[in-house]
Short mmCIF file of C-alpha atoms in Angstrom, two decimals:
data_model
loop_
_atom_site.label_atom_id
_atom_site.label_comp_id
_atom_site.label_asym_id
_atom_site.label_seq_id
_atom_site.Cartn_x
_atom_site.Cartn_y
_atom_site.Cartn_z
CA UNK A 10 120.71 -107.00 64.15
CA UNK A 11 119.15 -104.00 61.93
CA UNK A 12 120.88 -102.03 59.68
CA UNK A 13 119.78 -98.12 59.11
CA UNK A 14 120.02 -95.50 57.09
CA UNK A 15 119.66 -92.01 58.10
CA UNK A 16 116.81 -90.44 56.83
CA UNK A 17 115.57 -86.51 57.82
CA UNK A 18 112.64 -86.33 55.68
CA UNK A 19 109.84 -89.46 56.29
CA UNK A 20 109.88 -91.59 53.65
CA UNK A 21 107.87 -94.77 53.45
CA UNK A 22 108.33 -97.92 51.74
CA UNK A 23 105.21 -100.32 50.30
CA UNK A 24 106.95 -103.03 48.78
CA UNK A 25 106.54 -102.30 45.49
CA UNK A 26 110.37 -101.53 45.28
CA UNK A 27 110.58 -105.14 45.32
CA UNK A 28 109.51 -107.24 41.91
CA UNK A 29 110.34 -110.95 42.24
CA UNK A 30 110.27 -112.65 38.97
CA UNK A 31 109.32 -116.26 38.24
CA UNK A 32 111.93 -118.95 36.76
CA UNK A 33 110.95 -120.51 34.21
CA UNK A 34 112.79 -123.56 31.86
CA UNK A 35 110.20 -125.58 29.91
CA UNK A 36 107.64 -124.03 27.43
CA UNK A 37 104.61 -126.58 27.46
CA UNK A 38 105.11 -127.93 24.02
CA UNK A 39 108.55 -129.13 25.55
CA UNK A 40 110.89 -127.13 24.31
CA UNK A 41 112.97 -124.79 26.37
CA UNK A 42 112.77 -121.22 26.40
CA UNK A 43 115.85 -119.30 24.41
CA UNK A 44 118.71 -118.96 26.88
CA UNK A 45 117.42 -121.73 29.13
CA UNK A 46 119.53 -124.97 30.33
CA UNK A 47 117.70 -127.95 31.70
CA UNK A 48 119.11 -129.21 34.72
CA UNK A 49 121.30 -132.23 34.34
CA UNK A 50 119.03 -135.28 34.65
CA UNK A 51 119.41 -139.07 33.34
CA UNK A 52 116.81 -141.13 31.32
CA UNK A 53 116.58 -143.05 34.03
CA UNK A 54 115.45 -140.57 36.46
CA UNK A 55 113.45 -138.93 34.25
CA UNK A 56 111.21 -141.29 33.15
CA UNK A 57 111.29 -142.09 37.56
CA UNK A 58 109.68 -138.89 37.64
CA UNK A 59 107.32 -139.50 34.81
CA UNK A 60 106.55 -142.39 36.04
CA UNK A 61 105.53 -140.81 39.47
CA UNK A 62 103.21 -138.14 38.01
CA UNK A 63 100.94 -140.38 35.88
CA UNK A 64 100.85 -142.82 38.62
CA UNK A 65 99.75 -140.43 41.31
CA UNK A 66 96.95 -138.57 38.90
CA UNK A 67 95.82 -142.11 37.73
CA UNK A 68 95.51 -142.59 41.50
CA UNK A 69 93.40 -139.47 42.17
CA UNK A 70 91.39 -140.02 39.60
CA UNK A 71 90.74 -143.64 40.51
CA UNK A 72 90.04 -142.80 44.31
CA UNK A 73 87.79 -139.74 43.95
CA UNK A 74 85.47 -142.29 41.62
CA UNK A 75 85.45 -144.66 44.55
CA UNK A 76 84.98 -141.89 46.85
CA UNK A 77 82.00 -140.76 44.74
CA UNK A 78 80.21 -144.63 44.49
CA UNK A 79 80.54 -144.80 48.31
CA UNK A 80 83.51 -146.99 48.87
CA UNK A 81 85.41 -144.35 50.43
CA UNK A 82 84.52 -141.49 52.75
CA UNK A 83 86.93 -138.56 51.76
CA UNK A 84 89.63 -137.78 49.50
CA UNK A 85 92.26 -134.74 48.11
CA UNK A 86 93.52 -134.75 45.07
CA UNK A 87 96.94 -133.76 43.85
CA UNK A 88 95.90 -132.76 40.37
CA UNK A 89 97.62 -129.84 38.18
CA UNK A 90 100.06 -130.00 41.19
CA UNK A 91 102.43 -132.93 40.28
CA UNK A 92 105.08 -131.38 38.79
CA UNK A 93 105.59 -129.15 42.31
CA UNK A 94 105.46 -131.58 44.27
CA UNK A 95 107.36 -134.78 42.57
CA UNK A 96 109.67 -132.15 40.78
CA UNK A 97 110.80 -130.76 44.47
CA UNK A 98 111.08 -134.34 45.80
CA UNK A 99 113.19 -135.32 43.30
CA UNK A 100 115.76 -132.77 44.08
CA UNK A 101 116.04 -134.52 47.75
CA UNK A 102 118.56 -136.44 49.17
CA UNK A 103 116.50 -139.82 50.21
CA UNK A 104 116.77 -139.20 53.82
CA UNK A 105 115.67 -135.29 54.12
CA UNK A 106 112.51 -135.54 55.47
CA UNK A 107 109.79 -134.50 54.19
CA UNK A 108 106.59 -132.74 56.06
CA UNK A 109 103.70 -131.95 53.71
CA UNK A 110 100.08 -130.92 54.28
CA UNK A 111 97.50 -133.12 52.41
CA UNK A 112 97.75 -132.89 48.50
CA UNK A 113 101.40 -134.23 48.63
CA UNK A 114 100.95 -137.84 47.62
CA UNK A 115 103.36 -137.68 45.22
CA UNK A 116 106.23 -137.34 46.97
CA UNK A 117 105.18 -140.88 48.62
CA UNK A 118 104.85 -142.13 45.13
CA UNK A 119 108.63 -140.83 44.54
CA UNK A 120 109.95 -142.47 47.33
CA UNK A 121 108.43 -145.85 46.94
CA UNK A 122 105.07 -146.09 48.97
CA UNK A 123 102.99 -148.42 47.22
CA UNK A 124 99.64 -148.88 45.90
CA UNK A 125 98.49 -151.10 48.78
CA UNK A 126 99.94 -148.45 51.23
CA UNK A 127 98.13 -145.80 50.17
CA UNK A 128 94.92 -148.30 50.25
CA UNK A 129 95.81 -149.51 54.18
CA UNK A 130 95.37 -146.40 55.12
CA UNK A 131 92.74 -144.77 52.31
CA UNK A 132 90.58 -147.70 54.33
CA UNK A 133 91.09 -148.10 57.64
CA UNK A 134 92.28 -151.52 57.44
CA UNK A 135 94.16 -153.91 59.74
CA UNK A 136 97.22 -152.93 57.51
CA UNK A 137 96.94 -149.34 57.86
CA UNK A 138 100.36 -148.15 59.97
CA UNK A 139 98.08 -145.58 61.92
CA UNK A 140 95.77 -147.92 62.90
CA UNK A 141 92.60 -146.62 61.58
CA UNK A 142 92.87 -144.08 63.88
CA UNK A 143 92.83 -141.33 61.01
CA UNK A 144 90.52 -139.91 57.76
CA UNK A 145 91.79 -141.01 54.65
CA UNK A 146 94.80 -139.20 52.56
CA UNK A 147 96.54 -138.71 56.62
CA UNK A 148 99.55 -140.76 55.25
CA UNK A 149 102.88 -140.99 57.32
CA UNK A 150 106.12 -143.40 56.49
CA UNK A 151 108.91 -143.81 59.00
CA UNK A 152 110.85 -145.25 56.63
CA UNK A 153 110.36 -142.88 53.78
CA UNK A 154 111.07 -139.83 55.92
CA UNK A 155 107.60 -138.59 55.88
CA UNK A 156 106.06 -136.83 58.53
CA UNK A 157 102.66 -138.45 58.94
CA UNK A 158 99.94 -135.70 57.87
CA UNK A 159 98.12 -133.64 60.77
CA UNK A 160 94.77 -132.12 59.50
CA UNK A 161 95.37 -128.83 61.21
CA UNK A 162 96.44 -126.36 58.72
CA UNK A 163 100.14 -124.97 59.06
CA UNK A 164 100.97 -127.08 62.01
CA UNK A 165 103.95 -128.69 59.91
CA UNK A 166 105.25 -125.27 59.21
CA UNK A 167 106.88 -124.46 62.77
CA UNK A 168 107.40 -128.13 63.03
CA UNK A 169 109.80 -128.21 59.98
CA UNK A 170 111.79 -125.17 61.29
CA UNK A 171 112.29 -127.21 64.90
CA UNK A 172 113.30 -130.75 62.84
CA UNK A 173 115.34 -129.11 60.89
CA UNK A 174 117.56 -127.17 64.17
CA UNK A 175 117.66 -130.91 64.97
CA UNK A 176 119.58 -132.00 61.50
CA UNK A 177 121.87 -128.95 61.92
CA UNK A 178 122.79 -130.41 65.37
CA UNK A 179 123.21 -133.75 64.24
CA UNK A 180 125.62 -132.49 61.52
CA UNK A 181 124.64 -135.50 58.89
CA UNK A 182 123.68 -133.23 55.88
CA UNK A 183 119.96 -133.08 56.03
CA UNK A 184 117.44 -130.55 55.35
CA UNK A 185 113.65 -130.72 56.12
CA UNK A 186 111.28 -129.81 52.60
CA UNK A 187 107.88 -128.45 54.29
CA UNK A 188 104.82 -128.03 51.54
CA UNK A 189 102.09 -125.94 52.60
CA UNK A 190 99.48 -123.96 50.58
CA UNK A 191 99.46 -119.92 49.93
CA UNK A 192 96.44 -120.21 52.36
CA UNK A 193 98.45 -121.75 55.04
CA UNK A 194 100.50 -118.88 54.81
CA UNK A 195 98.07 -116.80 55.85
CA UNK A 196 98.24 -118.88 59.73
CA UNK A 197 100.24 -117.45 62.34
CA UNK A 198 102.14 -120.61 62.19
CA UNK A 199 104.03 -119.93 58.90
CA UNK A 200 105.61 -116.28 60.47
CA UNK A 201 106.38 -117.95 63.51
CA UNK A 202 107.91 -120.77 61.81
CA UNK A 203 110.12 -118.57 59.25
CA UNK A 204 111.41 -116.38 62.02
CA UNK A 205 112.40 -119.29 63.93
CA UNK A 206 114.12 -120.88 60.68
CA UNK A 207 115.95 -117.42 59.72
CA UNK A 208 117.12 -116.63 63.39
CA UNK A 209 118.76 -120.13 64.51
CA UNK A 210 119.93 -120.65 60.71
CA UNK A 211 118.53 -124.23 59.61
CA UNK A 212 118.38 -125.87 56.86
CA UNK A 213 114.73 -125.89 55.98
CA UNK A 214 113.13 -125.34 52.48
CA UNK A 215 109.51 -124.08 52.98
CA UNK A 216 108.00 -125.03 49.51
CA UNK A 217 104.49 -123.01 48.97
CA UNK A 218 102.41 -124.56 46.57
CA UNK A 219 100.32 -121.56 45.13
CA UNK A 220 97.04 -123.12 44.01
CA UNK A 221 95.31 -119.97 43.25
CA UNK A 222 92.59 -121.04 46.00
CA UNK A 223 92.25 -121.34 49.42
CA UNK A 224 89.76 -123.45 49.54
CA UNK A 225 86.64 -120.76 48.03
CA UNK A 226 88.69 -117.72 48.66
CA UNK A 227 91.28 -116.67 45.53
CA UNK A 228 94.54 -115.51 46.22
CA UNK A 229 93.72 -112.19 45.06
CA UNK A 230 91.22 -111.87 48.36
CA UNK A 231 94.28 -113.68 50.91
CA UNK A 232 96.81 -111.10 50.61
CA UNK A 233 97.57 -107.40 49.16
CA UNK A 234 100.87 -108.09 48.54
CA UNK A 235 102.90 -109.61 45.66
CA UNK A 236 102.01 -113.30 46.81
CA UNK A 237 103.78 -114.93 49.38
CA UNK A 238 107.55 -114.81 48.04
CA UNK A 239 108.38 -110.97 48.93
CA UNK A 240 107.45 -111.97 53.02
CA UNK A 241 110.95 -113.79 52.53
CA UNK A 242 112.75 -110.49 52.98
CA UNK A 243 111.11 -109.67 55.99
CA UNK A 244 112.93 -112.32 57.48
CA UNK A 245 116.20 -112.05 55.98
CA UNK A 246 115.65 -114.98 54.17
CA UNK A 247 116.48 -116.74 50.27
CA UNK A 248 113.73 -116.45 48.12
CA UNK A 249 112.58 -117.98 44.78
CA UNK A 250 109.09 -117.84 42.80
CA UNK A 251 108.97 -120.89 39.95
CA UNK A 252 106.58 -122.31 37.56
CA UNK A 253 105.08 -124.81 39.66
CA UNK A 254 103.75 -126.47 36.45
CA UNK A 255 107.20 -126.45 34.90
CA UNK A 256 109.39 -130.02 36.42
CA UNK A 257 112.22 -128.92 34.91
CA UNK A 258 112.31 -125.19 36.93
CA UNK A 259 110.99 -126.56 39.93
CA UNK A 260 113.86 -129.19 39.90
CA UNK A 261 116.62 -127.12 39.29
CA UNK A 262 115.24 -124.63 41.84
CA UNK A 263 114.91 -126.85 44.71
CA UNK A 264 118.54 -128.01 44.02
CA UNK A 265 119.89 -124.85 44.89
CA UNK A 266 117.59 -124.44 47.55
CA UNK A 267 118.99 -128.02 49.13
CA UNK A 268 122.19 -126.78 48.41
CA UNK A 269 121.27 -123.06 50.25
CA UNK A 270 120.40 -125.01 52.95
CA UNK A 271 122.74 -127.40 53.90
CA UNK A 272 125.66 -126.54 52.75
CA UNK A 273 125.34 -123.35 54.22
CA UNK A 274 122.53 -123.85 56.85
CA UNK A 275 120.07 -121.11 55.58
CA UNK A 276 116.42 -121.37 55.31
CA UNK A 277 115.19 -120.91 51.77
CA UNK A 278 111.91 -120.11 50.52
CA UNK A 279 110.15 -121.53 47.06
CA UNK A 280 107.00 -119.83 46.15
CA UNK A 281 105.74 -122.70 43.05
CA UNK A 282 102.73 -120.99 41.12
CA UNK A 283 100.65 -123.80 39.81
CA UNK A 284 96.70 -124.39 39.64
CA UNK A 285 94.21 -126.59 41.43
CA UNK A 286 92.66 -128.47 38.85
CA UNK A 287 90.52 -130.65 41.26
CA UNK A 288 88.15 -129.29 44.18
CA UNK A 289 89.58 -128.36 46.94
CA UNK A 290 88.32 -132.18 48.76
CA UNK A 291 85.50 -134.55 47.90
CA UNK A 292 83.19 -132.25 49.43
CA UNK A 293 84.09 -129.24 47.48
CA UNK A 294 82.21 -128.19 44.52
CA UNK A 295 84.37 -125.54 42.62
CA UNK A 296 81.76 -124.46 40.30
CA UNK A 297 80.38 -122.45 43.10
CA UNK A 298 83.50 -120.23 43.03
CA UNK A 299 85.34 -120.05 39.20
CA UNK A 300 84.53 -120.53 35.87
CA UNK A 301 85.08 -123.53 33.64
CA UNK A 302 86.39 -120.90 31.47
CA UNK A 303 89.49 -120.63 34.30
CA UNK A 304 89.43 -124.38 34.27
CA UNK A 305 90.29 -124.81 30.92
CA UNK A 306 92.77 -122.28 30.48
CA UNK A 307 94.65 -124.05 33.36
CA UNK A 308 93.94 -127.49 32.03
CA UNK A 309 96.14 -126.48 28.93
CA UNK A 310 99.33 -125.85 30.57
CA UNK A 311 98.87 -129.09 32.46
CA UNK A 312 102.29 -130.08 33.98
CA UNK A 313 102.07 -133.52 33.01
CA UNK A 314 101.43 -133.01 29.18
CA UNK A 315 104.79 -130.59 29.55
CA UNK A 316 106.55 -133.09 31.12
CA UNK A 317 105.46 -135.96 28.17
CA UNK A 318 106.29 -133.32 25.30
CA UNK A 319 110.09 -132.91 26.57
CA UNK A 320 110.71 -136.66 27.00
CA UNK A 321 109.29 -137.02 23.44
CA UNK A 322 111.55 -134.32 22.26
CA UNK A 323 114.27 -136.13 23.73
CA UNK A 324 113.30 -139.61 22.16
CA UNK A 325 112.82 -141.15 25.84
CA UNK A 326 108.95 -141.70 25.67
CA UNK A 327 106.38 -142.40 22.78
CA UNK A 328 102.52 -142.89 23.08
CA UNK A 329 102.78 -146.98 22.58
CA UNK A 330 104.52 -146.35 26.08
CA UNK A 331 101.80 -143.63 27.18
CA UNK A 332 98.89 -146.02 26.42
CA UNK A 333 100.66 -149.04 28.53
CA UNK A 334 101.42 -147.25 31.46
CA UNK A 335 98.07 -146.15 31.56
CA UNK A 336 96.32 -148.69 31.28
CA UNK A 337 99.29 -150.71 33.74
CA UNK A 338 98.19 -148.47 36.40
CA UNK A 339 94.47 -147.70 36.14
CA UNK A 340 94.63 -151.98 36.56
CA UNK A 341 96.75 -152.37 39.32
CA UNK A 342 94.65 -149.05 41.36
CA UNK A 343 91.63 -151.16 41.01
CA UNK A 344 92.97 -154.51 42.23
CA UNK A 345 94.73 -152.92 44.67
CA UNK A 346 91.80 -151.35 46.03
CA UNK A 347 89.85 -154.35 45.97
CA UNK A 348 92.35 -156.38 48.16
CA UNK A 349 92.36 -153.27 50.72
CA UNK A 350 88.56 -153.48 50.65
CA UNK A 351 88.46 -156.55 51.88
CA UNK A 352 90.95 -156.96 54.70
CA UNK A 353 89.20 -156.57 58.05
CA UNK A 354 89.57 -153.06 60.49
CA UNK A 355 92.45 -153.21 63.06
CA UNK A 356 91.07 -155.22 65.79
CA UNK A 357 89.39 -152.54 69.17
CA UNK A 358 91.70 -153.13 71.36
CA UNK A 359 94.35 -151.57 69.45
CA UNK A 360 92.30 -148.60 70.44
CA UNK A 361 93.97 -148.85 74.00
CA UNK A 362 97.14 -151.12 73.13
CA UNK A 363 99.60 -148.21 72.69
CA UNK A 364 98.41 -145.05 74.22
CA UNK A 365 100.62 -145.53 77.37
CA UNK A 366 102.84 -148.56 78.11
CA UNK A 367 100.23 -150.30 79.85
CA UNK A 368 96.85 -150.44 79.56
CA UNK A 369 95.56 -148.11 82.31
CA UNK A 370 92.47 -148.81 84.28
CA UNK A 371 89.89 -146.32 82.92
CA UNK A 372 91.24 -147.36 79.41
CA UNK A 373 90.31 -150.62 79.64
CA UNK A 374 86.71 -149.97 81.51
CA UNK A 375 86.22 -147.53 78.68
CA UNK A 376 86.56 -150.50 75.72
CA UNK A 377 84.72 -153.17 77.79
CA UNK A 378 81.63 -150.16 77.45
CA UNK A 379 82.74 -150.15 73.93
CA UNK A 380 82.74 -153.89 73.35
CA UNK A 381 79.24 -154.78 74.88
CA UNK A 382 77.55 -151.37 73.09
CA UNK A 383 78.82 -153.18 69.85
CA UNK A 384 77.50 -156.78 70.49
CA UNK A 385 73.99 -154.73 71.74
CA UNK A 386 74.12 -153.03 68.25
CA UNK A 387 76.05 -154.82 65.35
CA UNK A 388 74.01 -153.38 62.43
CA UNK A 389 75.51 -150.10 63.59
CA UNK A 390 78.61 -150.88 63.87
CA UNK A 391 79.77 -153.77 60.93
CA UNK A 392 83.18 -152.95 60.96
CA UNK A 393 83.61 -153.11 64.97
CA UNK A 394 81.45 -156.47 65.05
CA UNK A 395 83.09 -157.99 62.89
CA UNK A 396 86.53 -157.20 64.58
CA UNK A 397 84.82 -158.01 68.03
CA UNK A 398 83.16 -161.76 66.19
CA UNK A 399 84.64 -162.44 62.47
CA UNK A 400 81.36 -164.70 61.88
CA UNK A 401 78.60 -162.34 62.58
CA UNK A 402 76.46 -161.37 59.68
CA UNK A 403 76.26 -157.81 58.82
CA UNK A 404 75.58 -155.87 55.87
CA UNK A 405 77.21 -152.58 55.26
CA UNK A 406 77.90 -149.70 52.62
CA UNK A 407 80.91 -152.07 51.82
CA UNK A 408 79.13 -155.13 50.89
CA UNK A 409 76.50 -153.68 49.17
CA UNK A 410 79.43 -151.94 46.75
CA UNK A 411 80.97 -155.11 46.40
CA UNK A 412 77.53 -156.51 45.56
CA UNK A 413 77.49 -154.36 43.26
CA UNK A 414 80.49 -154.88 41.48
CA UNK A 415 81.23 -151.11 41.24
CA UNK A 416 85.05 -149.72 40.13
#
């Protein structure tokens, strides 16, 4: 239904009626800004979340140096963006589900995917619950309510709106948290999926993490508008723009927005602005595209130095504690990744084993080709042969890094 008002003169509207502020809680030496209330949060949890953050940057930073000595082909990092994305995960129940887009790790971390998890599938291995059947960061959990990532960009969007019509059938008090990028937005996808969401009335948050980049491309070259926020009214729909960089805003926010949405089955928007301290991927070279200048400036309002200041002010955290956590993690990323190294691939014929409930035919003529063009050519394929015949003797990328001894 629209609602007019009579007009007999043409007047037109641009938007800039409209001025959506940003909420804000925590200054970034920790304090709070005057006539600000942290949201209500135990030691416990706190330190939970903490705890999240440092362990997925010490995980970035540990994987992107193991992407760079070979050991792995591809990675994304999460960095500058911890406190949107733990902060927002947080303020789930454990059974909302989750569906993310690819810099989202630490919502896994949150939830309770481990280490050796993240390595299964980081490498392909026998372990990995997709099989090998993906590029690294595609993680998925079943159990964790995570959506297992699709590399298509925005394809969760419209995806979220439909899982989330589901919960609002099923009547159990769920909501669906979708995390896409400001340049996601820009996909046909993201309008189709917020219609959708407005017009059936589900409770979906759609949670965009503005990076500042799309890739190369700056937000101030993706859209003329106000960033992606004000799109919210088009559809009718609650809106809120935080400090992604700020836990404590992004926490409280997302709250409300859980509470928008399933106590009263209404989509809700959360625009987080935050920064992309990394490259976009491992084959991104940022220096191409901003200044270390920009870098710097960004590096000082770093959400995880925020987050360490408050606990500090609060007496829950002191460096003793910084320096062993640290140096707890950086240990157990390494050891980790050397167990996951060395596990073997999934064997082939889980190429086959599950695509319909039977083997068909053409299938299985298709991986006795496979098979015999391995054996013909093991060299080429060390992985494969050594799935196919665990004694053959090949060397690979992966034992010449071992060889090596590299971290």
């Amino acid at each position: 239904m629209t609602t007019t008002q009579d007009i007999h003169s043409p007047q037109f509207l641009s938007g800039d009626e409209f001025s959506i502020p940003t909420f804000r809680l925590l200054k970034q030496d920790g304090s709070l800004y005057d006539g600000a209330e942290a949201p209500e949060l135990s030691r416990e949890q706190a330190l939970k979340i903490y705890h999240t953050m440092v362990a997925t940057r010490v995980l970035d930073e540990r994987m992107m140096a193991a992407q760079r000595q070979g050991r792995l082909s591809f990675y994304m990092q999460c960095t500058g963006e911890e406190a949107a994305v733990i902060g927002a995960t947080a303020a789930l129940d454990d059974a909302d589900m989750i569906m993310a887009q690819y810099r989202e790790q630490g919502a896994l971390v949150y939830r309770g995917f481990s280490y050796d998890e993240f390595m299964n599938q980081l490498f392909g291995n026998e372990l990995d619950y997709g099989k090998g059947r993906q590029m690294p960061i595609h993680y998925g959990s079943r159990k964790l309510h995570y959506m297992t990532i699709s590399s298509p960009l925005a394809t969760q969007i419209p995806q979220a709106a439909g899982y989330a019509y589901g919960q609002k059938l099923a009547g159990e008090g769920h909501c669906t948290l979708c995390f896409f990028g400001e340049g996601a937005a820009s996909e046909g996808d993201f309008h189709a999926a917020l219609n959708m969401a407005a017009v059936h009335e589900v409770p979906v948050i759609f949670f965009c993490r503005n990076n500042g980049y799309a890739i190369s491309t700056p937000s101030i070259e993706q859209f003329a508008a106000d960033g992606v926020a004000p799109r919210a009214f088009g559809y009718r729909m609650h809106v809120i723009r935080v400090d992604g960089n700020d836990l404590l805003a992004v926490l409280s926010a997302t709250r409300e927005a859980r509470r928008i949405a399933v106590e009263h089955n209404k989509p809700v928007l959360i625009e987080a602005m935050s920064y992309r301290l990394a490259a976009h991927s491992s084959s991104d070279d940022p220096s191409g595209y901003r200044s270390k200048k920009e870098e710097e400036a960004w590096r000082e309002k770093d959400p995880i130095l925020r987050m360490q200041h408050w606990l500090t002010e609060q007496g829950w955290w002191n460096d003793d504690e910084e320096k062993a956590l640290q140096e707890s993690l950086r240990r157990e990323v390494l050891e980790t990744m050397k167990r996951a190294e060395k596990r073997p691939p999934p064997p082939l014929d889980s190429l086959v084993s599950d695509v319909y409930a039977d083997v068909t035919p053409a299938l299985q003529r298709q991986l006795d080709r496979l098979k015999t063009h391995i054996r013909q050519y093991p060299e080429s394929y060390p992985k494969g042969a050594r799935s196919l015949d665990p004694d053959v003797k090949v060397r690979d990328n992966e034992s010449a890094a071992d060889a090596q001894g590299g971290e």
